[in-house]
Coordinates of C-alpha atoms and ligand atoms in Angstrom, one line a residue:
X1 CA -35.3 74.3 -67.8
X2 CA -34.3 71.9 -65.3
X3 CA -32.7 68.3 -66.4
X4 CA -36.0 66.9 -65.2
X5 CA -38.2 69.3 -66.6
X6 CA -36.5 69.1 -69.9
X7 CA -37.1 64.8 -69.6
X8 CA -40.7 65.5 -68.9
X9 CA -41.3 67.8 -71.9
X10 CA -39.4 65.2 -73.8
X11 CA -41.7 62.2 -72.5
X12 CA -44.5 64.4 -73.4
X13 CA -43.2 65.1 -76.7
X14 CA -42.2 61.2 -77.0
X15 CA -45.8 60.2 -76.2
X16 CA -47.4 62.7 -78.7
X17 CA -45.3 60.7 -81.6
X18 CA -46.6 57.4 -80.4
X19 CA -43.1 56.2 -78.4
X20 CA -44.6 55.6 -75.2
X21 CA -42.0 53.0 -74.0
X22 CA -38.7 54.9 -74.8
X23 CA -40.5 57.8 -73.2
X24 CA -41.5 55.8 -69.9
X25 CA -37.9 54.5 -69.6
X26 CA -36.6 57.9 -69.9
X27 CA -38.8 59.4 -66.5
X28 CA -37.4 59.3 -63.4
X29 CA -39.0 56.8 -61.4
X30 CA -41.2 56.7 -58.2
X31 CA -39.6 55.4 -55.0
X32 CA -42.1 54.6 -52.4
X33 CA -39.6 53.5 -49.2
X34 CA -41.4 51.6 -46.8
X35 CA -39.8 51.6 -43.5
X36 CA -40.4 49.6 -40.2
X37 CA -38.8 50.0 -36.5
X38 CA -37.1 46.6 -35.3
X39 CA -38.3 44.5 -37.8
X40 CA -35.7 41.6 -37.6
X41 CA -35.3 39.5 -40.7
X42 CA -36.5 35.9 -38.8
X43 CA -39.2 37.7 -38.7
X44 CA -40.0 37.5 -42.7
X45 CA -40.6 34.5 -44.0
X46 CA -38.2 35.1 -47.3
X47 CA -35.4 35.3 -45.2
X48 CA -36.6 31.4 -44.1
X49 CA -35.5 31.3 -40.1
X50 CA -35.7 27.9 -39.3
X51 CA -38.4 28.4 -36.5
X52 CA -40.8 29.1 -39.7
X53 CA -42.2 32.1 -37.2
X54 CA -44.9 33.2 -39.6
X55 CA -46.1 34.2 -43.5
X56 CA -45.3 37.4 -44.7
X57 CA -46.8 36.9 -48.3
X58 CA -46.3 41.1 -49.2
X59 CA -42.7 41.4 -48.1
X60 CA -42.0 38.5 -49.8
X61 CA -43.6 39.8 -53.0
X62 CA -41.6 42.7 -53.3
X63 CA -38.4 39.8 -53.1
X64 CA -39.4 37.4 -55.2
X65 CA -40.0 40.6 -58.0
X66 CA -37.5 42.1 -57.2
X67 CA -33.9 41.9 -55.4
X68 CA -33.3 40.5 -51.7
X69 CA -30.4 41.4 -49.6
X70 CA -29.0 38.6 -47.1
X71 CA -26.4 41.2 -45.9
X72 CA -27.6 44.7 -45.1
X73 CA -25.7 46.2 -42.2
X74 CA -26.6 48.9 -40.6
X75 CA -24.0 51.6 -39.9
X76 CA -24.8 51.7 -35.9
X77 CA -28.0 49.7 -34.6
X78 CA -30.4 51.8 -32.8
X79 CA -33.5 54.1 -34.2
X80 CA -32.6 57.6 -34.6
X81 CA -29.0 56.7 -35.9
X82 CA -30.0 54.4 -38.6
X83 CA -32.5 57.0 -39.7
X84 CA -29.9 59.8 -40.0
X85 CA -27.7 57.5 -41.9
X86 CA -30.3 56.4 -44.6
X87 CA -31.5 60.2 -45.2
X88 CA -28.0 61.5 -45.1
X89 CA -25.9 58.7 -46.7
X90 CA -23.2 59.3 -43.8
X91 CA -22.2 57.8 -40.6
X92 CA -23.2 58.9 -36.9
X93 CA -20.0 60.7 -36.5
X94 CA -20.5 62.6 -39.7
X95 CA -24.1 63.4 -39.4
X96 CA -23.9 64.1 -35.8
X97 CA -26.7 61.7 -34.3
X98 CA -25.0 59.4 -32.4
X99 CA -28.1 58.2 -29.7
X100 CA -31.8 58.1 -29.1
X101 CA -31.0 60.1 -25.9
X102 CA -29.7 63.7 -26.6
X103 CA -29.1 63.7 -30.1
X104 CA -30.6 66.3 -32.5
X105 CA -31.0 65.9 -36.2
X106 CA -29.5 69.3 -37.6
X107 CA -31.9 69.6 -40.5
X108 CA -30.0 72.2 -42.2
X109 CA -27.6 69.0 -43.2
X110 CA -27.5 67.9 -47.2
X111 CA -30.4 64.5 -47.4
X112 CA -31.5 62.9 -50.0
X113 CA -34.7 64.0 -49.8
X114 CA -33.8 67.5 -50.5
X115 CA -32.5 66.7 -53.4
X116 CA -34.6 65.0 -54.8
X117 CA -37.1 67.9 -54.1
X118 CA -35.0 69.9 -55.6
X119 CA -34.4 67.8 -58.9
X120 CA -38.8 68.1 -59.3
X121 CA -39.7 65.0 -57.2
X122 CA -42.7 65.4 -54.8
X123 CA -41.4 64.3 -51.3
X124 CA -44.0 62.9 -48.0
X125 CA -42.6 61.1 -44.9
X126 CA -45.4 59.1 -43.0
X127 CA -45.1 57.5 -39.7
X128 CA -42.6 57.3 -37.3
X129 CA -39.6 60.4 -37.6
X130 CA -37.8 60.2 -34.1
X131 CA -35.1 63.0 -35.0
X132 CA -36.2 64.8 -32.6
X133 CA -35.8 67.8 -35.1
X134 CA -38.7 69.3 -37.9
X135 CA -38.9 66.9 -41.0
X136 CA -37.1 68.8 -44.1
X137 CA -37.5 68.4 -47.9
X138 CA -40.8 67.4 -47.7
X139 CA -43.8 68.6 -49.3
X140 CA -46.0 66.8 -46.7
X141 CA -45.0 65.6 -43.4
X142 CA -47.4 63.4 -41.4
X143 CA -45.1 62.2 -38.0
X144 CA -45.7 60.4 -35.2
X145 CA -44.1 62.6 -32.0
X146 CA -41.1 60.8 -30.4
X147 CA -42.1 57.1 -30.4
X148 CA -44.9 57.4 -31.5
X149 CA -47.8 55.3 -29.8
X150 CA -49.7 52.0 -31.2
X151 CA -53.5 53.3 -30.4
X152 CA -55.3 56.2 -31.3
X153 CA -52.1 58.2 -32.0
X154 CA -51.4 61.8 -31.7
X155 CA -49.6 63.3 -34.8
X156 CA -48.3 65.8 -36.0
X157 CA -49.4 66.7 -39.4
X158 CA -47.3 69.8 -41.5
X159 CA -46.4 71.1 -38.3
X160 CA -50.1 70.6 -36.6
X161 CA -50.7 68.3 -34.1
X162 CA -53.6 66.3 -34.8
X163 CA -55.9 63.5 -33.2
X164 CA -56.7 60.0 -34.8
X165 CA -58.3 56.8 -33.6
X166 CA -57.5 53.5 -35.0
X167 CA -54.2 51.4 -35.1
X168 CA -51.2 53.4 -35.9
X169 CA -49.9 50.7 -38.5
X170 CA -53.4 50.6 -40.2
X171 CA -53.6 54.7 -40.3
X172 CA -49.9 55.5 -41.3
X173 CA -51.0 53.0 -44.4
X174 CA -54.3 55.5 -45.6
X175 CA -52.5 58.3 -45.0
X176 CA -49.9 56.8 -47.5
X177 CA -52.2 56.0 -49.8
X178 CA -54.5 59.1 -49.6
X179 CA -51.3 61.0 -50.3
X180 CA -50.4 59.1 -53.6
X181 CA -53.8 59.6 -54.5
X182 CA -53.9 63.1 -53.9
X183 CA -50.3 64.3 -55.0
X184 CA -49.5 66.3 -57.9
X185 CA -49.4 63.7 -61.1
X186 CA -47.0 65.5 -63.0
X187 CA -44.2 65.1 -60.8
X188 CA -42.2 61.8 -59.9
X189 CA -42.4 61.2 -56.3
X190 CA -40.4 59.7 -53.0
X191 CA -43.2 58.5 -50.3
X192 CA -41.2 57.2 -47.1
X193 CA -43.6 55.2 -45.1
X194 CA -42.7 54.4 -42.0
X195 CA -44.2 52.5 -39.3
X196 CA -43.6 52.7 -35.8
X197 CA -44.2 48.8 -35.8
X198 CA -43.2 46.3 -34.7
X199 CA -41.1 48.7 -32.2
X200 CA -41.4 47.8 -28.4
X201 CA -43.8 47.5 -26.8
X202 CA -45.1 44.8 -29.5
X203 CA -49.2 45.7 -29.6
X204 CA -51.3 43.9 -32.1
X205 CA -53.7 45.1 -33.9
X206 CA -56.5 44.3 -32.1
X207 CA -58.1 41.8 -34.6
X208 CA -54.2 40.2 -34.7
X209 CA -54.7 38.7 -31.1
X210 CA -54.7 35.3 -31.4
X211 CA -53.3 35.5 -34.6
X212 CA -51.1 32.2 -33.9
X213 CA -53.7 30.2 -32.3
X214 CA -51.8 29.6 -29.0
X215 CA -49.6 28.0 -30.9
X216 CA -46.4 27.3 -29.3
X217 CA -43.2 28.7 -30.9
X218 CA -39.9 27.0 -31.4
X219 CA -37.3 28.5 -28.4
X220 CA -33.9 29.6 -30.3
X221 CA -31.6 27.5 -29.2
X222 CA -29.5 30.1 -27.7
X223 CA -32.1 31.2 -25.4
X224 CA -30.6 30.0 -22.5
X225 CA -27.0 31.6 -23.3
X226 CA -24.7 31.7 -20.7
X227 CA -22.3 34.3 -22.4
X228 CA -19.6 32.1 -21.5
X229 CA -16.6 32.4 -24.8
X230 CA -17.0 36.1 -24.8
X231 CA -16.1 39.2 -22.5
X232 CA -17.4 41.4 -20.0
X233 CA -19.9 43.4 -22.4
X234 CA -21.5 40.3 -22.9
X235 CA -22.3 39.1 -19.8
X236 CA -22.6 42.9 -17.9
X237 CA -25.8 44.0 -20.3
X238 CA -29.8 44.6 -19.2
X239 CA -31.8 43.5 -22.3
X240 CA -32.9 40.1 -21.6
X241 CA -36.2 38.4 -21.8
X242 CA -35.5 36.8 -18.2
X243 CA -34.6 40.4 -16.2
X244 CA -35.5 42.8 -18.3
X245 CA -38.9 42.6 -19.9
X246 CA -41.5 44.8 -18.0
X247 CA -45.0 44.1 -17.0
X248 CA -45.8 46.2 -19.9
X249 CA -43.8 44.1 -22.0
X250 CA -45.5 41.1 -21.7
X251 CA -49.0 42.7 -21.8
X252 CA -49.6 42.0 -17.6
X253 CA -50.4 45.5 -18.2
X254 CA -52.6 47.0 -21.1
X255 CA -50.9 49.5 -23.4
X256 CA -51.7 53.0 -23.3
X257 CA -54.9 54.9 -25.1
X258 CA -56.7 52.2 -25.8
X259 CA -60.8 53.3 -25.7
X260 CA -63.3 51.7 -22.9
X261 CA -64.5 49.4 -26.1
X262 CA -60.9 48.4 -27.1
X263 CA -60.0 48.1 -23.4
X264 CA -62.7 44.8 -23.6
X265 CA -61.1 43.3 -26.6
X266 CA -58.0 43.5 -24.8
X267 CA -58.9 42.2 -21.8
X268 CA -61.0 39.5 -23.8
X269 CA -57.6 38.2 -24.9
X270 CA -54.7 38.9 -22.7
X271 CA -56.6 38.5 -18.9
X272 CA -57.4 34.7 -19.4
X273 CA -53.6 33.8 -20.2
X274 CA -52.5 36.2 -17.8
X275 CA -54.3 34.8 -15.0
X276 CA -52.9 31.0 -15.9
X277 CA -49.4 32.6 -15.6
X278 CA -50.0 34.0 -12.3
X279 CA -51.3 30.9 -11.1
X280 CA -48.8 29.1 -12.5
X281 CA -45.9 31.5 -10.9
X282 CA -43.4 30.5 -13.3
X283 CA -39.7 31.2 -12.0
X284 CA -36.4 30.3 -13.9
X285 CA -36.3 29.2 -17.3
X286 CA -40.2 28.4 -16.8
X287 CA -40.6 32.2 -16.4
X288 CA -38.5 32.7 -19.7
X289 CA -39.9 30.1 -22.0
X290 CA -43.5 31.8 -20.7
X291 CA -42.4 35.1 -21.9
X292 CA -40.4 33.9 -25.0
X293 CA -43.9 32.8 -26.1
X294 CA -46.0 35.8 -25.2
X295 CA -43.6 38.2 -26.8
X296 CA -43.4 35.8 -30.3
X297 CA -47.4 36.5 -30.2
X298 CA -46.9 40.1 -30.0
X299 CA -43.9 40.8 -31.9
X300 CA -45.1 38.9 -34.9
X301 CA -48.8 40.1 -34.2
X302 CA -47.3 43.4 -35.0
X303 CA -45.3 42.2 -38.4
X304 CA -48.6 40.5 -39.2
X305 CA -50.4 44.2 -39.6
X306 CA -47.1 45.6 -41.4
X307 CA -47.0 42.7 -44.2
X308 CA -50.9 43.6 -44.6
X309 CA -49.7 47.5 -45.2
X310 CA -47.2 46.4 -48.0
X311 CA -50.2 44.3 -49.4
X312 CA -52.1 47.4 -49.4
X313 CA -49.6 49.5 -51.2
X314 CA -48.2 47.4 -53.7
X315 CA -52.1 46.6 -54.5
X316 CA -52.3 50.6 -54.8
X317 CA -49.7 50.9 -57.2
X318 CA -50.8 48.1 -59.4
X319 CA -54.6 49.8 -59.8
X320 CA -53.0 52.6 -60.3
X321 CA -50.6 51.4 -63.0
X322 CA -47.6 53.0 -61.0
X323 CA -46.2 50.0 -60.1
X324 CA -43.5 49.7 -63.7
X325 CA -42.0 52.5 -63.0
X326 CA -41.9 52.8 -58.8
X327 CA -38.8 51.1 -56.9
X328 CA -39.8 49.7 -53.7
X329 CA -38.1 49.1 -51.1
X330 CA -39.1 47.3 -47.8
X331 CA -36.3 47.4 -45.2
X332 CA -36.2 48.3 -41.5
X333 CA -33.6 50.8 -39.1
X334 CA -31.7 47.3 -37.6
X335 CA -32.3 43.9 -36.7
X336 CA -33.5 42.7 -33.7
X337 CA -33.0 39.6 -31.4
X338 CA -36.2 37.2 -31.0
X339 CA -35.0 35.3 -28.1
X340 CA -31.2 34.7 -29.5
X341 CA -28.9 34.7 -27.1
X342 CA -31.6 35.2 -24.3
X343 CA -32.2 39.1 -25.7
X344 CA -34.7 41.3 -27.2
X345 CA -33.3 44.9 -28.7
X346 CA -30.5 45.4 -30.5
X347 CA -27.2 47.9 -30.7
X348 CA -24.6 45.0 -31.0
X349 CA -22.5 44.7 -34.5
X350 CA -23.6 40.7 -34.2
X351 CA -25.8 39.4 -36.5
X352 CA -29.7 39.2 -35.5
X353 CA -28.8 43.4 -34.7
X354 CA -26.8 44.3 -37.4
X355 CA -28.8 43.1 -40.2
X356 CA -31.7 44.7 -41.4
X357 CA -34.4 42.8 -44.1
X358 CA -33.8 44.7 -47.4
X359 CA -35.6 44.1 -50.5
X360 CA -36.1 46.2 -54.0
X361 CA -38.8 46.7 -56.7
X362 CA -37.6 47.7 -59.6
X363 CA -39.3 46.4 -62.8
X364 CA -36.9 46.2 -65.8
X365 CA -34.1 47.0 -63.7
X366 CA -33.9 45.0 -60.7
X367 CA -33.5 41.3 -61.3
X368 CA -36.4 39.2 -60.5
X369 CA -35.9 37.0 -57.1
X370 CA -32.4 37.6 -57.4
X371 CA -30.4 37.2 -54.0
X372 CA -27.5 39.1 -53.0
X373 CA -24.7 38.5 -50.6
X374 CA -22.5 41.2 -51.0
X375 CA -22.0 43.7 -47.6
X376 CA -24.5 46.4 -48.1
X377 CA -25.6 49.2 -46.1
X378 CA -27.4 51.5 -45.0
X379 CA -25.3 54.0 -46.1
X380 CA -26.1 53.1 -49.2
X381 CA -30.1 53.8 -49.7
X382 CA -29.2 57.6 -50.4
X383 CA -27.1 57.1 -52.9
X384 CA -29.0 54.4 -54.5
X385 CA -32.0 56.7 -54.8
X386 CA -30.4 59.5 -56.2
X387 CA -28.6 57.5 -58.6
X388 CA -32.1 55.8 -59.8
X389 CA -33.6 59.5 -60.2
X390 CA -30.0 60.8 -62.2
X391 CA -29.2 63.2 -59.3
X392 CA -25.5 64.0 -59.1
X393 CA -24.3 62.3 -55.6
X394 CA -22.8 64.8 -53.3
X395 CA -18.8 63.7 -52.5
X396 CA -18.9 63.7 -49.1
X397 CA -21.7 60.7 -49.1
X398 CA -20.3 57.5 -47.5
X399 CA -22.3 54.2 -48.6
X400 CA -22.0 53.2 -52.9
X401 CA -25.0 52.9 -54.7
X402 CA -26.6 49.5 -55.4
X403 CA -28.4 49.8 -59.0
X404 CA -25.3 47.7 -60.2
X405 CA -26.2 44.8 -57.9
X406 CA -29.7 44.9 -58.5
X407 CA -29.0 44.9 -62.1
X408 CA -27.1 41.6 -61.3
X409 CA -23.8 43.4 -61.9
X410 CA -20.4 41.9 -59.1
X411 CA -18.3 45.1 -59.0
X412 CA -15.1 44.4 -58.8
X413 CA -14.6 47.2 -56.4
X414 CA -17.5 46.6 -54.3
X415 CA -16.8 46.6 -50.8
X416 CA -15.1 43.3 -48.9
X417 CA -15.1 44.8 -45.2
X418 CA -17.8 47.1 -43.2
X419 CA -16.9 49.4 -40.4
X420 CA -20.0 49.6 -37.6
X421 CA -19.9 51.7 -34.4
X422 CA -22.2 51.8 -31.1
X423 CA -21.9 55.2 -28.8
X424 CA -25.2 55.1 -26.7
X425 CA -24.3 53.9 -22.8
X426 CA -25.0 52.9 -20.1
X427 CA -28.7 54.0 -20.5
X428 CA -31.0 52.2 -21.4
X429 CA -30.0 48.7 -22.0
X430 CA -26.1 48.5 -20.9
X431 CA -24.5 47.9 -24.0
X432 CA -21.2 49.2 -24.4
X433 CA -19.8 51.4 -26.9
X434 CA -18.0 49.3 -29.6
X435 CA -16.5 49.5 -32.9
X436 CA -15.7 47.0 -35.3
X437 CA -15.2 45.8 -39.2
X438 CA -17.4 42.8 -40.5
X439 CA -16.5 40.8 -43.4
X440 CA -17.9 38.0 -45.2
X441 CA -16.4 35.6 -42.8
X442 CA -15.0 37.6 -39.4
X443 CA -15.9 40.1 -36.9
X444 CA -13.3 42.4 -35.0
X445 CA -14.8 44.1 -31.9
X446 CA -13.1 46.6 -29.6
X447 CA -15.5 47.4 -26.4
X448 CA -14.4 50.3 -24.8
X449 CA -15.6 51.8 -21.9
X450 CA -14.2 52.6 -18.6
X451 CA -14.7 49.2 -17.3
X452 CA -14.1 47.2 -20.5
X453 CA -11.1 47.4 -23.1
X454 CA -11.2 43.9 -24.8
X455 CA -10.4 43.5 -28.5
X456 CA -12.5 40.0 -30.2
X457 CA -13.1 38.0 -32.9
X458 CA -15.8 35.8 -34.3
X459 CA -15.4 33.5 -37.0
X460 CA -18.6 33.4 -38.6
X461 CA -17.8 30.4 -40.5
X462 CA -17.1 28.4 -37.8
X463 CA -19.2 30.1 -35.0
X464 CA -22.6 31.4 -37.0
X465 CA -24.4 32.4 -33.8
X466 CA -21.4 34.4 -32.9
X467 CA -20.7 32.1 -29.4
X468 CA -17.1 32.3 -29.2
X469 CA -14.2 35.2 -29.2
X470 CA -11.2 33.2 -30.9
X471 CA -8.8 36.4 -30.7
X472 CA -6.1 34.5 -28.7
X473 CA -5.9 31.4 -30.9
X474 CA -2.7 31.6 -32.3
X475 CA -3.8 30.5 -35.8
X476 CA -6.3 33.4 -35.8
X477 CA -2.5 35.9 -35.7
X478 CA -2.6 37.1 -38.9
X479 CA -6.4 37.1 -39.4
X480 CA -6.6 40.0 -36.1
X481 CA -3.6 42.0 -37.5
X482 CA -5.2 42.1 -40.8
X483 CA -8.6 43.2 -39.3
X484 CA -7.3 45.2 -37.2
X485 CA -5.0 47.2 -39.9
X486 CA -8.4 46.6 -42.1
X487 CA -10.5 48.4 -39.2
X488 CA -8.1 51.4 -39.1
X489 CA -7.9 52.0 -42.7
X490 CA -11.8 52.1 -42.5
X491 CA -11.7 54.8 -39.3
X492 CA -9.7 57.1 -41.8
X493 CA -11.2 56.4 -45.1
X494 CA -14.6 57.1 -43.2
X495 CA -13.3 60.2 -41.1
X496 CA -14.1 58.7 -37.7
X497 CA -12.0 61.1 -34.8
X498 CA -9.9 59.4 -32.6
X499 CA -11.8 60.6 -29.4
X500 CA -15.7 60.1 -29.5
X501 CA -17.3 63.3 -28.2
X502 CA -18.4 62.6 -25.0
X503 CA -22.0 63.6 -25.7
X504 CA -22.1 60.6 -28.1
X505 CA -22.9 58.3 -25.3
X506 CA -26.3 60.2 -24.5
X507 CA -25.6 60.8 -21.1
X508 CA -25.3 63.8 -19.5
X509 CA -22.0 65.5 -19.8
X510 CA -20.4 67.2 -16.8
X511 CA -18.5 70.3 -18.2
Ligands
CA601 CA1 -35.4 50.7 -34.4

């Protein structure tokens, strides 16, 4: 008899002799992972960005019940590579997915899933995959293909490709919550929802437009950033609302598969506002602050639909009584800029990309509305969950579990410094490969490419929106040649090779 099975007899046995509560604190609980694409934390209203850009009343349930994060770092800041991180507890250059280009999840690799499949937990992924290779350790697997879209999207359900209509946010929801309804009761369970939302292109549900009432958002005030205090990568990139936005983008064109009838309600909405901005042929900033303002509607139009999907599910769980002993996590694959610095997308180690919302459920374990400020990861979900369902944790797993810091617990060991790394260039938005450790106060960056070699440092004390490299003041010496002994110690604790494979990049190698 297996550990588990042995706990579920005991339960059983337990509940039979009237001890219901030691028995329910002895089953391995329920983890319901809930999982969106680019959600940046200014756009959650718990994480209170000054610009108040809108109410997300679910998310900030699961906070204020359970723990918030302020500092969850993601191990490199693009789709695919966060995703193999969290399922395998390592970094890119571990788990071999470096890049949303040419990388391959090899699904024969150790996840947390598996195990937990393996330990007697019923496993489902919903929603958006993007590995590129066949889900495993899942009972049920219910994917978007590649990107998935946000109208009437294909899927592909166990293997077979199948046809819905409806709004992708809204439908990878039901299918969650037909799939709690319908598992197998006598068996703990890990259900990893995840939305494609609110990924580019940013479409709203279609009873979302006009969510803000034209309302007119506050501009960051870095929206005009000149990139002047900081290098070549800085300045030399292509994701900008001002030059890189597409028609597409800012919804001058409609987004694909919508029907004839949803066509109208689109139209109903976007072609009035569109025609004003033609008219008004905008140019310069004017064009910007324009744009700024279309993509805030659509963006948080998106968020709008996700919040109402947590409301759904944590609603779900409470009717069905699941909800004491289910941890539930809300966090997304990286942060994302909304305007700062002029950019949308992500892959830098600065902040608004870097940091990903996390927050976690855990009733009796997990402090109530308890903040945290420690460096998390990640890195650090796997372990976390197999800790929480008593699952030995393989030794070659990076990241550190977090029950102690949801409990409320400081570790003394916990760790002080994070190593990030970026590989995917020049395609598609010009960012340059970079490494770098993060601390509670500092970054230390080293571009490299074959254009750029430039070592710098933020002090995030000083300089919170990260506008000035201070590597060659001289009273910053001995902070770089700490960081930078700091920053190699991490390469070798976390087994990163000197040379990056070329393939890393995601362009095409010539052999
Ligand atoms: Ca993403």
């Amino acid at each position: 008899m297996s550990r588990h099975n042995f706990l579920f007899a005991m339960s059983a046995i337990a509940l039979l002799n009237g001890h219901a509560h030691a028995a329910q604190s002895k089953s391995p609980p329920n983890i319901v992972f809930i999982f969106s694409d680019d959600h940046a934390y200014q756009a959650i209203s718990a994480y209170g960005d000054p610009r108040k850009l809108l109410e997300t009343p679910n998310i900030d349930r699961i906070g204020r019940e359970g723990v918030r994060f302020n500092r969850c770092l993601v191990t490199n800041s693009i789709c695919g590579p966060s995703r193999a991180t969290i399922l395998t507890g390592k970094y890119s250059h571990l788990n071999g997915f470096y890049n949303n280009t040419n990388s391959r999840f090899d699904a024969s690799q150790t996840t947390f899933p598996k195990l937990l499949k393996a330990a007697g937990y019923q496993t489902a992924v919903i929603g958006k995959w993007h590995l590129v290779s066949t889900p495993a350790g899942f009972d049920e697997w219910h994917i978007l293909p590649g990107q998935g879209v946000y109208y009437n999207p294909p899927m592909i359900h166990n293997g077979k490709r199948v046809e819905h209509q409806g709004y992708t946010t809204d439908l990878i929801t039901d299918f969650s919550i037909d799939w709690l309804k319908n598992r197998d009761q006598s068996k703990p369970f890990l259900l990893m929802c995840q939305h494609k939302a609110p990924h580019r292109e940013w479409s709203p549900a279609l009873r979302h437009l006009g969510h803000d009432k034209d309302r007119v958002y506050t501009e960051p005030a870095t929206l005009f950033d000149d990139y002047s205090g900081r290098g070549k990568a800085e300045h030399d990139q292509d994701m900008t609302i001002a030059k890189t936005m597409t028609a597409t983008d800012i919804k001058l064109t409609p987004p694909p598969r919508l029907t004839p009838e949803q066509l109208k309600v689109w139209n109903a909405y976007y072609q009035p506002r569109n025609e004003l901005y033609k008219k008004a042929q905008f140019t310069g900033q004017d064009a910007v602050r324009w744009k700024y303002q279309r993509y805030m509607h659509d963006y948080l139009g998106c968020v709008k639909a996700v919040d109402e999907s947590v409301g759904r599910i944590l609603a779900y769980l409470d009717e069905a009584k699941l909800a004491d002993n289910t941890i539930v996590v809300y966090a997304s694959d990286q942060g994302f800029y909304l305007g700062e610095h002029g950019w949308f997308d992500k892959r830098w180690i600065f902040e608004e990309s870097v940091r990903t919302p996390l927050l976690v459920r855990w009733p009796g374990v997990a402090q109530a509305g308890a903040v945290r400020n420690e460096l998390v990861s990640n890195v650090d979900f796997a372990e976390t969950f197999l800790q929480a369902a008593n699952v030995s944790i393989p030794a070659d797993f990076q990241g550190a579990s977090l029950i102690p810091l949801l409990k409320g617990e400081t570790p003394a060991d916990w760790r002080k410094s994070f190593y990030y790394q970026y590989y995917e260039y020049p395609q598609p938005h010009h960012v340059r490969p970079h490494y770098g450790v993060i601390t509670d106060r500092y970054k230390l960056v080293r571009f490299e490419s074959a254009d750029v070699n430039d070592w710098e440092l933020f002090d995030l004390k000083n300089d919170p929106a990260e506008l000035k490299n201070v590597i060659a003041t001289p009273e910053n010496a001995a902070t770089v040649a700490e960081l930078k002994t700091e920053v190699a110690r991490l390469r070798k604790e976390l087994k990163v090779p000197d040379q990056t494979p070329p393939e890393a990049s995601g362009q095409k190698v010539v052999k």
